[in-house]
CSV table of C-alpha atoms in Angstrom, one decimal:
chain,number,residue,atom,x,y,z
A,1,UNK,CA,29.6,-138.9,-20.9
A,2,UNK,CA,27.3,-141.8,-20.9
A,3,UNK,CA,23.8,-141.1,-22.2
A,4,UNK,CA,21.1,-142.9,-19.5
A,5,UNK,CA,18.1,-143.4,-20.6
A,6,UNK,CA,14.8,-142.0,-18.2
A,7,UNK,CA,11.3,-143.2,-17.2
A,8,UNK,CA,9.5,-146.6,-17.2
A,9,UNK,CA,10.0,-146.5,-20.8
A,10,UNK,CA,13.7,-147.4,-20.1
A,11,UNK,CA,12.9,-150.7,-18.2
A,12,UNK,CA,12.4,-153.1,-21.2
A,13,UNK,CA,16.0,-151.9,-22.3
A,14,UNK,CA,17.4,-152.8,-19.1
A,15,UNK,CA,15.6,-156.1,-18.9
A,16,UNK,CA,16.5,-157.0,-22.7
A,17,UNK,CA,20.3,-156.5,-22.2
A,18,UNK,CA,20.0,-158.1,-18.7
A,19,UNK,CA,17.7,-161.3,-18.6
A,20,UNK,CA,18.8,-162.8,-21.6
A,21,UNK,CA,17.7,-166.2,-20.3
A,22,UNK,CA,14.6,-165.2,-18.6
A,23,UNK,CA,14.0,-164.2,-22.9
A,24,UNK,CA,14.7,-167.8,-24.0
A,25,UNK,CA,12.0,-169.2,-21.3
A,26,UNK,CA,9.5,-167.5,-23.0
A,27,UNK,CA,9.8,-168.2,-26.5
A,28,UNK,CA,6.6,-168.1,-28.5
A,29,UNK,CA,7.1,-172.5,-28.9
A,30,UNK,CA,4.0,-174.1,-27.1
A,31,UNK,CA,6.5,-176.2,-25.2
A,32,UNK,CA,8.7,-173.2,-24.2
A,33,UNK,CA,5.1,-171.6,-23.1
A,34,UNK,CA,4.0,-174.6,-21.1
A,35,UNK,CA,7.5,-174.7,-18.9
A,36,UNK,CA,7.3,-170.8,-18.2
A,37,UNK,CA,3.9,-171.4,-17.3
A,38,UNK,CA,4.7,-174.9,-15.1
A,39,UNK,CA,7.5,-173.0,-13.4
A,40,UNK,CA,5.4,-169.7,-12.3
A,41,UNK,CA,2.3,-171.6,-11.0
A,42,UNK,CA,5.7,-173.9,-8.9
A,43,UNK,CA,7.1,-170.4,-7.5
A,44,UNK,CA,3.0,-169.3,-6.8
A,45,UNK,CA,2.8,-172.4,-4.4
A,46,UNK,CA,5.9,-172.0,-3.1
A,47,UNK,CA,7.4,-175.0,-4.8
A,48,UNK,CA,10.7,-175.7,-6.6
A,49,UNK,CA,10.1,-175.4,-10.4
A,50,UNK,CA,13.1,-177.8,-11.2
A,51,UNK,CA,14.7,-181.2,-9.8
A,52,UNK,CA,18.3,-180.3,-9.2
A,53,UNK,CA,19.6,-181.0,-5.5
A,54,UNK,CA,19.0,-179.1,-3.0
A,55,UNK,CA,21.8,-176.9,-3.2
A,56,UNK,CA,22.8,-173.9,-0.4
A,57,UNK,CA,23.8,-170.4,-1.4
A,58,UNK,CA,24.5,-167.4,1.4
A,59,UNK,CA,24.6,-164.0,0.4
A,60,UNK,CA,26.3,-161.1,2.5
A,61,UNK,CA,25.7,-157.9,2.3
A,62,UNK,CA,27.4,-154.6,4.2
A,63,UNK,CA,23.7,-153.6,5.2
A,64,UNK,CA,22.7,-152.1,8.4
A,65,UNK,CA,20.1,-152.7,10.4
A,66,UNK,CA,16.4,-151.6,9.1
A,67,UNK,CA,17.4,-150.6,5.3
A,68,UNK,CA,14.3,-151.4,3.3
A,69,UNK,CA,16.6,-151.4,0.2
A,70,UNK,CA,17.8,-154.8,1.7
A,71,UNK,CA,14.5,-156.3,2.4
A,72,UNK,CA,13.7,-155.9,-1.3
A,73,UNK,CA,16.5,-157.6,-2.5
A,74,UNK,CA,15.9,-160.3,0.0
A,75,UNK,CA,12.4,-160.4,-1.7
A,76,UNK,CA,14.1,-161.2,-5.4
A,77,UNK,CA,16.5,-163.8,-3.6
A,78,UNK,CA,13.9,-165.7,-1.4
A,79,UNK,CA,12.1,-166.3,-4.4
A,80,UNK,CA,14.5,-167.3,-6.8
A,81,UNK,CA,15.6,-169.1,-4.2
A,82,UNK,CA,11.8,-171.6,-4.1
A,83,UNK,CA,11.8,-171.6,-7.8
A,84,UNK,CA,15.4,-172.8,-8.0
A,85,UNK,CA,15.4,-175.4,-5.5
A,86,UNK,CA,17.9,-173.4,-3.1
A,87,UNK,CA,18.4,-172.9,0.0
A,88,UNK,CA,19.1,-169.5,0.6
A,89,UNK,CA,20.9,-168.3,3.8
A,90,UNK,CA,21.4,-163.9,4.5
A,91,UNK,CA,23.3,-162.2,7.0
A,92,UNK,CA,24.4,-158.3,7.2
A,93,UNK,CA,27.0,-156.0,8.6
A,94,UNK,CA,27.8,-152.2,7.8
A,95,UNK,CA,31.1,-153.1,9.3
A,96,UNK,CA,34.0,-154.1,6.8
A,97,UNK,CA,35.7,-156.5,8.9
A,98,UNK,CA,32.4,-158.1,10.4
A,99,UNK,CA,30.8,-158.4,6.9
A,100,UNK,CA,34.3,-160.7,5.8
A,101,UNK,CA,34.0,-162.7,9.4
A,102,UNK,CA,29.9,-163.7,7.6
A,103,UNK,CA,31.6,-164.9,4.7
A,104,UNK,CA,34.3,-166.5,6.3
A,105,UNK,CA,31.6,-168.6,8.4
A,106,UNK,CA,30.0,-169.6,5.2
A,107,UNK,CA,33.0,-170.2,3.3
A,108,UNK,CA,33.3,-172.9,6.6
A,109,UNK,CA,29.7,-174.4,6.2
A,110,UNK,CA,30.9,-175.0,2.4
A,111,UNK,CA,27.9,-173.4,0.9
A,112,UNK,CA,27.1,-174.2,-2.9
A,113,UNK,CA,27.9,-170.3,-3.7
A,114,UNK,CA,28.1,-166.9,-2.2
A,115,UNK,CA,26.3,-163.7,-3.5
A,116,UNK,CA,28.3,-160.6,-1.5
A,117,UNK,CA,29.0,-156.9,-1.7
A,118,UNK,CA,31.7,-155.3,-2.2
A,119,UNK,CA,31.1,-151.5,-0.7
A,120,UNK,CA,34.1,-152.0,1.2
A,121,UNK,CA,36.4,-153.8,-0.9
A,122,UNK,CA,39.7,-154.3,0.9
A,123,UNK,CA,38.1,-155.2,3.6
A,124,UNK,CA,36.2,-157.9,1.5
A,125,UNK,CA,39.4,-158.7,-1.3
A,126,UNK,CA,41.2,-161.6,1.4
A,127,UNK,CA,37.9,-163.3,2.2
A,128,UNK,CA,36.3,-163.7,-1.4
A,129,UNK,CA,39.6,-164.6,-2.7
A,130,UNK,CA,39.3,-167.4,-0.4
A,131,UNK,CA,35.5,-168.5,-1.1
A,132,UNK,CA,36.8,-169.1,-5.1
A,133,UNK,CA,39.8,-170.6,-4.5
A,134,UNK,CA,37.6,-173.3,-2.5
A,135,UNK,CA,35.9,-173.7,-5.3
A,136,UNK,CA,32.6,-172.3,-3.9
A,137,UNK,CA,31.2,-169.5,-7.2
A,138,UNK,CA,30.8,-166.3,-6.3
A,139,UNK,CA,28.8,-163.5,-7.9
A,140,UNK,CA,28.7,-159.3,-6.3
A,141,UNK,CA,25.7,-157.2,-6.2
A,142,UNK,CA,25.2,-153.7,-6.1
A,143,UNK,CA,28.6,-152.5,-5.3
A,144,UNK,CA,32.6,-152.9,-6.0
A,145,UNK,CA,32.0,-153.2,-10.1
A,146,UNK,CA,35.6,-152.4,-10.4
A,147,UNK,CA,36.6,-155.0,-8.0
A,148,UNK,CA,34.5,-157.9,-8.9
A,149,UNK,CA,36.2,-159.6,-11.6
A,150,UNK,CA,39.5,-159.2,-10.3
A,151,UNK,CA,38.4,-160.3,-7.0
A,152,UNK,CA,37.2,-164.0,-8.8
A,153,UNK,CA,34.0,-163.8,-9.2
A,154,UNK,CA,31.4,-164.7,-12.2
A,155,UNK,CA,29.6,-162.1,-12.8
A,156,UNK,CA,28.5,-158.7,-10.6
A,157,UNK,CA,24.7,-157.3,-10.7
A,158,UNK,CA,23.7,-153.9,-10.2
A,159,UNK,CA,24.1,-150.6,-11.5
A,160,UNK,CA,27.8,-148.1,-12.5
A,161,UNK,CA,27.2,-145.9,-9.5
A,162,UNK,CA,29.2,-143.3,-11.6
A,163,UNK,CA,26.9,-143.6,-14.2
A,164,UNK,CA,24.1,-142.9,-12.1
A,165,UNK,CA,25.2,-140.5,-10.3
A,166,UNK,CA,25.8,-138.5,-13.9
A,167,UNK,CA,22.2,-139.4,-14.3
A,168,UNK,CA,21.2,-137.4,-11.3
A,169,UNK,CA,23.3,-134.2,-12.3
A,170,UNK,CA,21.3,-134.3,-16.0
A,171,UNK,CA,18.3,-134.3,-14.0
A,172,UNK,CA,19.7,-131.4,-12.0
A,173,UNK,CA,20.0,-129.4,-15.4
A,174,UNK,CA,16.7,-130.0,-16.4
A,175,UNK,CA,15.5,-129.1,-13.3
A,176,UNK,CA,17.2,-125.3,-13.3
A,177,UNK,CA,19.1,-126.3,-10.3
A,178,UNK,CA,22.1,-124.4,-9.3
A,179,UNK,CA,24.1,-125.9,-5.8
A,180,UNK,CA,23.1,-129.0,-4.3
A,181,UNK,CA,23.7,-131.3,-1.6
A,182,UNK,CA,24.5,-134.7,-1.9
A,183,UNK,CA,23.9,-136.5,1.6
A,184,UNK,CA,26.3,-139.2,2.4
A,185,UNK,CA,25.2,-141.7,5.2
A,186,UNK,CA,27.8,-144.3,5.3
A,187,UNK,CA,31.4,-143.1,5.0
A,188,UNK,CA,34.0,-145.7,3.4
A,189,UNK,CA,31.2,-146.6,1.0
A,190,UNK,CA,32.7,-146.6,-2.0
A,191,UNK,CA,29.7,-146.3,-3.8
A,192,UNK,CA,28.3,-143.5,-2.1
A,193,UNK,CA,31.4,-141.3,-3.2
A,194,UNK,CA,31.0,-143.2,-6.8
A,195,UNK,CA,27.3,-141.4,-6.8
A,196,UNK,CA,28.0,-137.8,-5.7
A,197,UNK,CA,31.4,-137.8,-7.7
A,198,UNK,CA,29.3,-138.6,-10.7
A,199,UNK,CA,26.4,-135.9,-9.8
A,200,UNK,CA,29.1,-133.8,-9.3
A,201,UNK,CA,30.9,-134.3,-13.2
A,202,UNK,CA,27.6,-134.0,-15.0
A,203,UNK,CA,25.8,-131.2,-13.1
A,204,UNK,CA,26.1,-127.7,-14.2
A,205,UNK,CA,26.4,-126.2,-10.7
A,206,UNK,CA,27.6,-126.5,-7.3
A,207,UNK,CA,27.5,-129.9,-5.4
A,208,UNK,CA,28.7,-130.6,-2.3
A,209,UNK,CA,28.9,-133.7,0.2
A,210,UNK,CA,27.2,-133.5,3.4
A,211,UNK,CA,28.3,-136.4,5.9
A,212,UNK,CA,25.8,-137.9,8.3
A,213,UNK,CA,25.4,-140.8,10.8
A,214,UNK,CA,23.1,-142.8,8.7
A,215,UNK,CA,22.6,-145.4,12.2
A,216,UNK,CA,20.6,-142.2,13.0
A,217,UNK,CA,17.9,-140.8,11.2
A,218,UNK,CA,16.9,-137.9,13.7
A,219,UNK,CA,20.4,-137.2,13.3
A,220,UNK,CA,20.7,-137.2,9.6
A,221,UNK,CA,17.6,-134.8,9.7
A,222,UNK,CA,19.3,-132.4,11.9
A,223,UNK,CA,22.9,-132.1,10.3
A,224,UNK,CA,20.9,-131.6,7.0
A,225,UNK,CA,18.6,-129.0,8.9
A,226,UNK,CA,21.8,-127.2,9.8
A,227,UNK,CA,23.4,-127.1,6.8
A,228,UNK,CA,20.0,-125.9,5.1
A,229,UNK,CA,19.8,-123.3,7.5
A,230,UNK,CA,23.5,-122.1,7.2
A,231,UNK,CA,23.2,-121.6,3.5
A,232,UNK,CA,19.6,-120.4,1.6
A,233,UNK,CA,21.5,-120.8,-1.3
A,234,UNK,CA,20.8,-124.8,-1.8
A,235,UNK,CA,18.1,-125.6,-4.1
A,236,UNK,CA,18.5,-129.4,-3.9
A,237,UNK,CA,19.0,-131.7,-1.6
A,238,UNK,CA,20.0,-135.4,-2.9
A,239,UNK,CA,19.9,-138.6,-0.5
A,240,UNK,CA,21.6,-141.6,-1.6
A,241,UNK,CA,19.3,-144.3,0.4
A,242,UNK,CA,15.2,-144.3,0.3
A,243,UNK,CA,15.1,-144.5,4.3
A,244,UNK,CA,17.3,-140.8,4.3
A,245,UNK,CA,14.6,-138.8,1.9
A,246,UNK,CA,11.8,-138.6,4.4
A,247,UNK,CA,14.5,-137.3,6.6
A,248,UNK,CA,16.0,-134.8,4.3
A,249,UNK,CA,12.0,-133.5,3.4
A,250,UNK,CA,11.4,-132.6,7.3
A,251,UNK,CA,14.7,-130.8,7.6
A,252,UNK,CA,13.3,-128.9,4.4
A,253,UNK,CA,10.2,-127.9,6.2
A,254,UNK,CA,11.6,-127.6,9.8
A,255,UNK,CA,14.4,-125.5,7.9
A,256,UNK,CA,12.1,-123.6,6.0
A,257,UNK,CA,13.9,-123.9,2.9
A,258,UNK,CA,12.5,-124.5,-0.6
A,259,UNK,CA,14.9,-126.6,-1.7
A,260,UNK,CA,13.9,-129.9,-4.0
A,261,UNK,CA,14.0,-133.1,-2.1
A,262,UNK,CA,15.6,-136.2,-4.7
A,263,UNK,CA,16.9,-139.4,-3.8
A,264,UNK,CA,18.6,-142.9,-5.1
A,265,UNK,CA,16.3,-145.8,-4.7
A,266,UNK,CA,12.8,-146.6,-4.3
A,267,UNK,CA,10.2,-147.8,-2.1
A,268,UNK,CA,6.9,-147.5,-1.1
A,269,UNK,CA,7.2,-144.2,0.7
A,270,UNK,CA,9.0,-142.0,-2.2
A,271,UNK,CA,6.7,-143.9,-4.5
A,272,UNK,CA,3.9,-141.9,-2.7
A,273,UNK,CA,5.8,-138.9,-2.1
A,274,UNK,CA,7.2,-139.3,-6.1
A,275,UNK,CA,3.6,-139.1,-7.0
A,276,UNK,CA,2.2,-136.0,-4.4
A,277,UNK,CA,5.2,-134.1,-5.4
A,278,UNK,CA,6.7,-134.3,-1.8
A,279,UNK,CA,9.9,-135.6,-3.9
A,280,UNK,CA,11.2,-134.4,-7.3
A,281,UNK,CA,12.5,-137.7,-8.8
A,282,UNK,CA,14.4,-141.2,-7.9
A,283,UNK,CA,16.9,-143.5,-9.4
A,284,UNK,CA,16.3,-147.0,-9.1
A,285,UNK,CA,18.7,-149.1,-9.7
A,286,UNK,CA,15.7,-152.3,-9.2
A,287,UNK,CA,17.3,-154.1,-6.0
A,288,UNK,CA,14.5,-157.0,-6.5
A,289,UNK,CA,16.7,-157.7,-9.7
A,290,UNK,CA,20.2,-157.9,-8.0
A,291,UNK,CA,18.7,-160.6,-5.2
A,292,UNK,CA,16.6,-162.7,-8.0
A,293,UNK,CA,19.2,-162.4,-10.4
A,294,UNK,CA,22.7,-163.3,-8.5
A,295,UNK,CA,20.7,-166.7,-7.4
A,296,UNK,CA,19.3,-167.4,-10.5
A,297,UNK,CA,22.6,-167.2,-12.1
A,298,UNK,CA,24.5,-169.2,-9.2
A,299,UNK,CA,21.9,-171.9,-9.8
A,300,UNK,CA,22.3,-171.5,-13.4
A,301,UNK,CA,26.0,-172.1,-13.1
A,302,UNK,CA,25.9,-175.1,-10.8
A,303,UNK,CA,23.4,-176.5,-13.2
A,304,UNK,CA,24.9,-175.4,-16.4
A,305,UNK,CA,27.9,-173.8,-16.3
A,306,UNK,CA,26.0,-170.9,-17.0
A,307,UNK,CA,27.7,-167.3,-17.1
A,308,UNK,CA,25.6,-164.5,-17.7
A,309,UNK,CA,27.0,-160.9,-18.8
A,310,UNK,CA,30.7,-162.4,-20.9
A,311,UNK,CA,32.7,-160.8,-18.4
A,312,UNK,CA,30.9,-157.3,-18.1
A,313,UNK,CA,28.7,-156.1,-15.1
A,314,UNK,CA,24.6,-157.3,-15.8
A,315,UNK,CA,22.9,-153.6,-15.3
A,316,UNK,CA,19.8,-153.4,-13.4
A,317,UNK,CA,19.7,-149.6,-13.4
A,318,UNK,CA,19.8,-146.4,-13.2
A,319,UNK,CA,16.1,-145.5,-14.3
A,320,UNK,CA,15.0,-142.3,-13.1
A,321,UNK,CA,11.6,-142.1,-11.8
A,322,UNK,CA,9.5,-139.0,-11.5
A,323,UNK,CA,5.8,-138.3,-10.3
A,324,UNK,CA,4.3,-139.3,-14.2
A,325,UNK,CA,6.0,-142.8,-13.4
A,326,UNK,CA,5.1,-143.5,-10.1
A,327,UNK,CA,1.7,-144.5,-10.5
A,328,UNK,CA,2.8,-147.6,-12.5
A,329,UNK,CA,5.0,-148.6,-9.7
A,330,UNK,CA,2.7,-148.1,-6.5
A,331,UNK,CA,1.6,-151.6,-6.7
A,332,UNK,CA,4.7,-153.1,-6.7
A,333,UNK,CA,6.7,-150.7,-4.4
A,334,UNK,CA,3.9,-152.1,-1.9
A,335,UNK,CA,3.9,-155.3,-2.2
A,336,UNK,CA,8.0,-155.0,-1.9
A,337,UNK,CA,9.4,-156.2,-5.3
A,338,UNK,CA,10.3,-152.4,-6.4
């Protein structure tokens, strides 16, 4: 079983293995200093840092409507996106098919590369076997880690949603729990299976899915209200999506039950309830990462030839946050980069 590393502390791991050129910008050479510098006070004034042309990349993700896990990676992208000179184009759909008709339309426009997800990946497989063999580069985010590379692309971005889901069911152990629930709000996501399936192998006790209509938050607070109330037994109740936590902790207390509230992701909200004690812990897998990241590393590539990651998936999680590390993130969970 994979040993993951826990806490802030973790983060300058992640970033060393990840960001290897964002470590050669800042080599301790005056010269090296003066371009880092040149190309921050650039993004600051919402300039292009560099002269390359001004080149167009879309990125698709299966997103619904009002996920603020999106809007951060948006965040990373946009501004990449001014540093780099890009023009940067987004558009969403949590429906397979829908999601493939987006990149179809870009693949049309001719875009100068494609940044998608792959949470549903044979609906996805036809489509971005079509952007490469057009010649237009594309990289995956966040999910389909086991699809990416034979799918064509350079590179994918995110975390092993296996992985961190065994990172939730250590933290379950540590935590005394004995029978969870792991709350599901998009079925066919592959990577929503990947996480509970990985809680599930590494935790000690019981774990069960519960299946919800995610488009629905009053209704993902009442199924997990009725399954709370059905059985006293669950100590632990584990969303996979910020948004679905603050639903999950007013089932708890409309429930009445004591059961820990934990969740995947962050945002400004678990950051605050992280740090009352509302919420036992988080996993963030750093979505600002996966948007800055998959454009920084198409415009690397159209520049460069630039590949980052030889092959193998560029982690930008899990780290598992608890209330003695959210302090240190408040400010950035509000201003939207975490």
């Amino acid at each position: 079983m994979a040993t993951v590393r826990t806490g802030v502390r973790a983060i300058g791991a992640v970033l060393a293995a990840a960001l290897g050129v964002s470590t050669l910008a800042g080599c301790s050479s005056t010269g090296g200093k003066r371009a880092e510098e040149r190309a921050q006070q650039a993004t600051a004034e919402g300039r292009s840092a560099v002269n390359t042309p001004k080149w167009t990349v879309a990125m698709v993700t299966h997103s619904g409507d009002g996920d603020t896990f999106w809007d951060i990676v948006q965040n990373g992208a946009e501004q990449a996106a001014v540093k780099d000179n890009i023009n940067f184009l987004y558009a969403n759909s949590d429906e397979g098919q829908e999601q493939a008709q987006l990149v179809q339309s870009y693949i049309d426009k001719n875009v100068d590369g494609l940044i998608v997800t792959l949470a549903k990946p044979d609906a996805m497989k036809a489509v971005v076997t079509k952007a490469v063999k057009a010649g237009i580069p594309v990289i995956t985010v966040n999910s389909g880690v086991e699809k990416s590379k034979s799918f064509g692309a350079l590179s994918h971005i995110g975390q092993d949603e296996t992985i961190a889901g065994e990172a939730v069911g250590e933290e379950l152990d540590k935590r005394g729990k004995k029978k969870a629930l792991c709350v599901v709000h998009e079925q066919g996501n592959v990577g929503h299976e990947q996480r509970c399936a990985g809680a599930r192998k590494a935790f000690g006790g019981q774990l069960q899915n519960l299946y919800v209509d995610g488009t629905s938050l009053p209704d993902v607070q009442a199924s997990i209200e009725a399954k709370l109330q059905a059985d006293h037994g669950i100590d632990s109740v584990v969303t996979l999506g910020a948004p679905f936590a603050d639903a999950a902790v007013k089932a708890k207390e409309t429930s009445g039950s004591e059961a820990e509230v934990d969740t995947f992701d962050l945002n400004a909200k678990v950051a605050s309830d992280l740090e009352s004690g509302t919420l036992g812990f988080a996993v963030d897998q750093q979505p600002y990462l996966q948007g800055y990241e998959a454009v920084d590393l198409l415009w690397l590539y159209r520049y460069n030839a630039d590949v980052l990651g030889g092959g193998r998936p560029v982690l930008t999680g899990p780290q598992v946050v608890t209330k003695e590390d959210a302090g240190a993130l408040e400010e950035y969970t509000k201003r939207g980069t975490r």
